[in-house]
Coordinates of C-alpha atoms in Angstrom, one line a residue:
M1 CA -0.1 0.0 0.0
L2 CA 2.8 2.5 1.0
R3 CA 4.6 1.7 -2.3
F4 CA 1.1 2.2 -4.1
L5 CA 0.7 5.8 -2.6
T6 CA 4.2 6.8 -3.0
R7 CA 4.2 6.0 -6.7
R8 CA 0.5 7.5 -7.3
T9 CA 2.1 10.4 -5.5
V10 CA 4.8 11.1 -7.6
A11 CA 2.6 10.7 -10.7
A12 CA 0.1 13.2 -9.4
A13 CA 2.7 15.5 -9.0
V14 CA 4.0 15.2 -12.3
T15 CA 0.5 15.3 -13.7
L16 CA -0.2 18.7 -11.8
V17 CA 3.1 20.2 -13.1
I18 CA 2.1 19.3 -16.7
I19 CA -1.5 20.7 -16.1
A20 CA 0.0 23.9 -15.1
A21 CA 2.7 23.8 -18.1
V22 CA -0.5 23.3 -20.3
T23 CA -2.4 26.3 -18.6
F24 CA 0.4 28.6 -18.6
F25 CA 1.1 28.5 -22.2
L26 CA -2.5 28.2 -23.1
F27 CA -2.9 31.9 -21.9
F28 CA 0.5 33.0 -22.1
A29 CA 1.6 32.0 -25.5
M30 CA -1.8 32.9 -27.6
P31 CA -1.7 36.1 -29.5
S32 CA -3.5 38.4 -26.9
D33 CA -1.7 40.5 -24.7
P34 CA -1.5 38.4 -21.3
A35 CA -1.2 41.6 -19.1
R36 CA -4.4 43.1 -20.6
L37 CA -6.2 40.0 -19.8
A38 CA -4.7 39.7 -16.2
C39 CA -5.5 43.4 -15.4
G40 CA -9.2 42.9 -16.3
K41 CA -11.1 45.1 -18.9
V42 CA -11.0 48.3 -16.8
C43 CA -7.3 48.9 -16.6
P44 CA -5.5 52.2 -16.4
P45 CA -2.4 52.6 -18.0
E46 CA 0.0 52.7 -15.4
T47 CA -2.0 49.4 -13.9
L48 CA -1.0 47.7 -17.2
A49 CA 2.3 48.6 -17.5
Q50 CA 2.9 47.3 -13.9
A51 CA 1.1 44.0 -14.6
R52 CA 3.1 43.6 -17.9
H53 CA 6.3 44.2 -15.6
N54 CA 5.3 41.6 -12.9
L55 CA 4.2 39.0 -15.2
G56 CA 7.7 38.9 -16.4
L57 CA 6.5 39.6 -20.2
D58 CA 9.8 41.0 -21.3
Q59 CA 11.5 37.8 -20.4
P60 CA 11.4 34.4 -22.5
I61 CA 8.2 32.1 -22.1
F62 CA 10.0 29.8 -20.4
V63 CA 11.5 31.7 -17.9
Q64 CA 8.6 33.1 -17.1
F65 CA 6.8 29.6 -16.7
L66 CA 9.6 28.7 -14.0
E67 CA 9.4 31.9 -12.1
W68 CA 5.7 31.5 -11.9
L69 CA 5.8 27.7 -11.0
A70 CA 8.7 28.7 -8.3
G71 CA 6.4 31.4 -6.8
V72 CA 3.8 28.6 -6.1
F73 CA 6.1 26.9 -3.7
V74 CA 8.5 30.0 -2.3
G75 CA 6.2 32.9 -3.1
R76 CA 7.0 35.7 -5.3
D77 CA 7.4 39.8 -5.1
Y78 CA 5.2 42.3 -7.0
E79 CA 7.1 45.5 -7.2
G80 CA 4.6 48.0 -6.0
L81 CA 2.1 45.3 -4.8
G82 CA 3.7 43.8 -1.9
H83 CA 5.1 40.1 -1.4
C84 CA 2.6 37.3 -2.3
S85 CA 3.6 34.3 0.2
A86 CA 3.6 30.6 -1.2
P87 CA 1.7 29.2 -2.4
C88 CA 1.4 32.4 -4.7
L89 CA -1.1 31.6 -7.8
G90 CA -0.5 35.2 -9.0
Y91 CA -1.6 38.3 -8.2
S92 CA -5.5 39.6 -9.2
F93 CA -5.5 43.1 -10.5
V94 CA -9.2 42.8 -10.9
N95 CA -9.8 42.2 -7.2
R96 CA -6.5 44.0 -5.7
A97 CA -5.5 41.0 -3.8
P98 CA -3.3 37.8 -4.1
V99 CA -5.1 35.1 -6.1
F100 CA -4.6 32.4 -3.4
N101 CA -6.3 34.4 -0.3
T102 CA -9.4 34.8 -2.7
I103 CA -9.5 31.1 -3.4
I104 CA -9.0 30.5 0.6
D105 CA -11.9 33.1 1.0
R106 CA -14.2 31.4 -1.3
L107 CA -13.6 27.6 -0.8
P108 CA -15.4 27.2 2.7
V109 CA -18.7 27.9 0.5
T110 CA -17.6 25.5 -1.8
I111 CA -16.6 22.9 0.6
S112 CA -19.7 23.3 3.0
L113 CA -22.2 22.7 -0.2
T114 CA -20.2 19.6 -1.4
I115 CA -20.0 17.8 2.1
G116 CA -23.7 18.7 2.7
S117 CA -25.2 17.7 -0.6
S118 CA -22.9 14.5 -0.9
V119 CA -24.1 13.1 2.5
I120 CA -27.6 13.4 1.3
Y121 CA -27.3 12.0 -2.2
L122 CA -25.1 9.3 -1.0
I123 CA -27.3 8.0 1.7
F124 CA -30.4 8.5 -0.3
G125 CA -29.1 7.4 -3.7
V126 CA -27.5 4.1 -2.3
G127 CA -30.2 3.2 0.3
T128 CA -33.0 3.4 -2.5
G129 CA -30.9 1.6 -4.9
V130 CA -30.5 -1.3 -2.8
I131 CA -34.1 -1.5 -1.8
A132 CA -34.9 -1.2 -5.4
A133 CA -32.7 -4.2 -6.1
L134 CA -34.1 -6.4 -3.4
N135 CA -37.4 -5.5 -4.6
Q136 CA -36.7 -6.7 -8.1
G137 CA -39.7 -6.2 -10.4
K138 CA -41.9 -5.3 -7.9
A139 CA -43.9 -2.0 -7.1
L140 CA -40.7 -0.4 -5.1
D141 CA -38.4 -1.2 -7.8
K142 CA -40.7 0.3 -10.6
I143 CA -41.2 3.6 -8.6
A144 CA -37.7 4.0 -7.9
S145 CA -36.9 3.7 -11.4
V146 CA -39.2 5.9 -12.7
A147 CA -38.4 8.6 -9.8
S148 CA -34.4 8.2 -10.7
L149 CA -35.5 8.9 -14.5
I150 CA -37.2 11.8 -13.7
G151 CA -34.7 13.3 -11.5
S152 CA -31.8 12.6 -13.6
S153 CA -33.5 14.6 -16.4
M154 CA -33.7 17.6 -14.5
Q155 CA -31.2 20.6 -14.4
I156 CA -30.1 22.4 -11.2
Y157 CA -30.8 25.7 -12.7
F158 CA -34.6 24.8 -13.7
V159 CA -35.2 22.9 -10.3
G160 CA -33.5 25.5 -8.3
T161 CA -35.1 28.4 -10.0
L162 CA -38.7 26.7 -9.1
A163 CA -37.5 26.1 -5.5
M164 CA -36.4 29.7 -5.1
Y165 CA -39.4 31.1 -6.5
F166 CA -42.1 28.8 -4.5
L167 CA -40.1 27.8 -1.6
V168 CA -38.5 31.1 -0.9
F169 CA -40.6 33.9 -2.2
Q170 CA -43.8 32.7 -2.9
W171 CA -44.9 30.3 0.0
Q172 CA -41.9 31.9 2.2
L173 CA -41.3 28.1 3.7
I174 CA -37.6 28.9 3.8
E175 CA -35.2 31.9 3.8
R176 CA -33.1 32.6 0.9
P177 CA -30.0 30.7 1.0
R178 CA -27.0 31.9 2.3
Y179 CA -23.6 31.0 3.7
V180 CA -22.8 31.3 7.3
P181 CA -19.6 30.1 8.6
F182 CA -19.9 26.4 10.5
T183 CA -17.6 27.8 13.4
E184 CA -20.1 30.6 14.0
N185 CA -23.4 28.9 14.2
P186 CA -23.6 25.4 12.8
L187 CA -27.3 25.5 12.7
E188 CA -27.7 28.3 10.9
W189 CA -24.8 27.1 8.6
A190 CA -27.0 24.2 7.7
Y191 CA -30.2 25.8 7.6
G192 CA -28.6 28.6 5.2
L193 CA -27.6 26.0 2.9
L194 CA -30.3 23.5 3.0
L195 CA -32.1 24.4 -0.1
P196 CA -28.9 24.2 -2.3
W197 CA -28.2 20.6 -0.6
L198 CA -32.0 19.0 -1.5
V199 CA -31.7 20.7 -5.2
L200 CA -28.2 19.5 -5.6
A201 CA -29.0 16.1 -4.1
M202 CA -32.1 15.4 -5.7
I203 CA -30.3 15.2 -9.1
S204 CA -27.4 13.4 -7.9
T205 CA -29.6 10.9 -5.9
A206 CA -31.0 9.7 -9.1
N207 CA -27.7 8.8 -10.7
Y208 CA -26.8 6.7 -7.7
T209 CA -29.9 5.0 -7.4
R210 CA -29.6 3.7 -10.8
M211 CA -26.0 3.0 -10.3
T212 CA -26.7 1.1 -6.9
R213 CA -29.6 -0.9 -8.2
S214 CA -27.7 -2.1 -11.5
T215 CA -24.7 -3.1 -9.5
M216 CA -26.2 -4.7 -7.0
V217 CA -28.8 -6.7 -9.1
E218 CA -25.3 -8.3 -10.7
Q219 CA -23.9 -8.9 -7.4
L220 CA -26.9 -10.8 -6.1
S221 CA -26.5 -13.0 -8.7
E222 CA -22.9 -14.0 -8.3
D223 CA -21.6 -17.3 -7.2
Y224 CA -19.9 -16.2 -3.9
V225 CA -23.5 -14.6 -2.8
R226 CA -25.4 -17.6 -3.8
T227 CA -22.7 -19.9 -1.9
A228 CA -23.4 -17.7 1.2
R229 CA -26.9 -18.4 1.2
A230 CA -26.4 -21.7 0.8
K231 CA -24.4 -22.0 3.9
G232 CA -27.3 -20.6 5.7
M233 CA -26.3 -17.1 6.5
S234 CA -28.9 -14.4 7.1
G235 CA -30.2 -12.1 4.5
R236 CA -28.8 -9.2 6.2
T237 CA -25.3 -10.7 6.2
V238 CA -25.2 -11.8 2.9
I239 CA -26.3 -8.1 1.8
T240 CA -24.1 -6.2 3.9
R241 CA -20.9 -8.2 3.9
F242 CA -20.9 -9.7 0.4
A243 CA -23.4 -8.0 -2.2
L244 CA -23.2 -4.6 -0.9
R245 CA -19.4 -4.4 -0.4
G246 CA -18.9 -5.6 -4.1
T247 CA -21.4 -2.6 -5.1
L248 CA -19.5 -0.1 -3.3
S249 CA -16.4 -0.2 -5.7
P250 CA -18.1 1.6 -8.8
I251 CA -20.1 3.7 -6.5
A252 CA -16.7 4.9 -4.5
T253 CA -15.5 5.7 -8.3
I254 CA -18.4 8.0 -9.5
F255 CA -18.5 9.4 -5.9
G256 CA -14.9 10.7 -6.1
V257 CA -14.9 12.4 -9.2
D258 CA -18.4 13.8 -8.0
L259 CA -16.5 15.1 -5.1
A260 CA -13.6 16.7 -7.2
V261 CA -16.0 18.1 -9.8
L262 CA -17.7 20.0 -6.8
I263 CA -14.8 21.1 -4.9
G264 CA -13.4 22.2 -8.2
G265 CA -16.4 24.4 -8.3
A266 CA -20.2 23.6 -8.2
I267 CA -20.6 26.5 -11.2
I268 CA -24.4 26.2 -11.8
T269 CA -25.7 25.5 -8.3
E270 CA -23.6 28.5 -6.8
T271 CA -24.6 30.8 -9.6
T272 CA -28.5 29.7 -9.5
F273 CA -28.5 30.2 -5.5
S274 CA -26.0 33.4 -5.3
L275 CA -23.4 31.5 -3.5
Q276 CA -19.9 33.2 -3.5
G277 CA -18.0 30.2 -3.6
V278 CA -15.3 28.9 -6.4
G279 CA -17.8 28.2 -9.3
R280 CA -19.2 31.4 -8.9
L281 CA -15.6 33.0 -8.8
S282 CA -14.7 31.2 -12.0
I283 CA -17.5 32.5 -13.7
Q284 CA -16.4 36.1 -12.6
S285 CA -13.0 35.7 -13.8
V286 CA -14.2 34.8 -17.2
V287 CA -16.6 37.8 -17.4
N288 CA -13.9 40.1 -15.6
S289 CA -11.4 38.6 -17.8
D290 CA -9.2 38.0 -14.8
L291 CA -6.5 35.7 -16.3
P292 CA -4.6 34.8 -12.7
M293 CA -7.8 34.0 -11.0
L294 CA -9.3 32.1 -13.9
M295 CA -5.6 30.0 -14.0
A296 CA -6.1 29.2 -10.3
T297 CA -9.5 28.0 -10.4
V298 CA -8.6 25.6 -13.4
L299 CA -5.6 24.1 -11.3
L300 CA -7.7 23.8 -8.4
A301 CA -10.3 21.5 -10.1
A302 CA -7.6 19.6 -11.7
A303 CA -5.8 19.3 -8.4
A304 CA -9.0 17.8 -6.8
I305 CA -9.7 15.5 -9.6
V306 CA -6.1 14.0 -9.2
V307 CA -6.4 13.8 -5.5
F308 CA -9.5 12.3 -5.2
N309 CA -8.6 9.6 -7.6
I310 CA -5.6 8.8 -5.6
I311 CA -7.9 8.4 -2.5
V312 CA -10.7 6.2 -4.3
D313 CA -7.7 3.9 -5.7
A314 CA -6.6 3.6 -2.2
L315 CA -10.1 2.6 -0.9
Y316 CA -10.9 -0.1 -3.3
A317 CA -8.3 -2.4 -1.2
V318 CA -10.5 -1.5 1.9
I319 CA -13.9 -1.7 0.4
D320 CA -13.3 -4.9 -1.7
P321 CA -10.9 -7.5 -0.3
R322 CA -10.4 -9.2 -3.7
V323 CA -8.3 -5.9 -4.8
R324 CA -5.1 -5.8 -3.5
L325 CA -2.5 -2.5 -4.3
S326 CA 1.2 -3.3 -4.8

């Protein structure tokens, strides 16, 4: 296991460097002026000149990349703007602040949205899928299949807009979504994000229900499950120790990808409910042509996917004893 984690960590570091290089050259090697993009749409001439100097555009492109990459680990000095401590992902001339500080300020909103919704859709999705598989062909199975089909065809911006109109403005059953730090008031934190959690979970629960049901039906027909039943084991033991355990491997795969995507930025959900998270920040970066911020959000999404893939691979050996990592 240790050798596997070491090898995957090294591979992940190399992958992130390659992604960083591709992202850097994609923005800095294109015909347009990177300083103009970094400075934003409204940029005075003196600020534009300062941005061009701080970005090192008077140096070769590979030197610019190495200095930018070194700044991630040791920080970087921006003349007239101060020192950006490591990890330094650049300086946003639009926000007048280091990019990393803005990311850290927005990240708790995205993490809170991810944690709450993922707990809901994982519990209800897997639970409903198991119930549907155990009642294959019966009324519960058909109801769950129809509900999951309807849920998976819905879109967050449609369901979220309807939920906001009726539940918040029309019927006033719940307050408008807002973010309250968990450390200040855990109950207000949960209540403020309840509606986005439920809307996002409703869409994702349908996918997990379908995946769990199909995998569970397949596992129940495996030889080792039939052997366990023939030995007189109880139905609960057969389901929890054998069938469900084999079902969790593909579920863990898509769950890890979903978590990484949400951490990288739940763009549609945050925009629909006006939550100031990383996803909303990425949209604002595109609108304001904030190049350093846009690069940082891309790298954050890539890092989340790489890290969660390693975690999921390591969990395979814990979930399924047939999997051995070496």
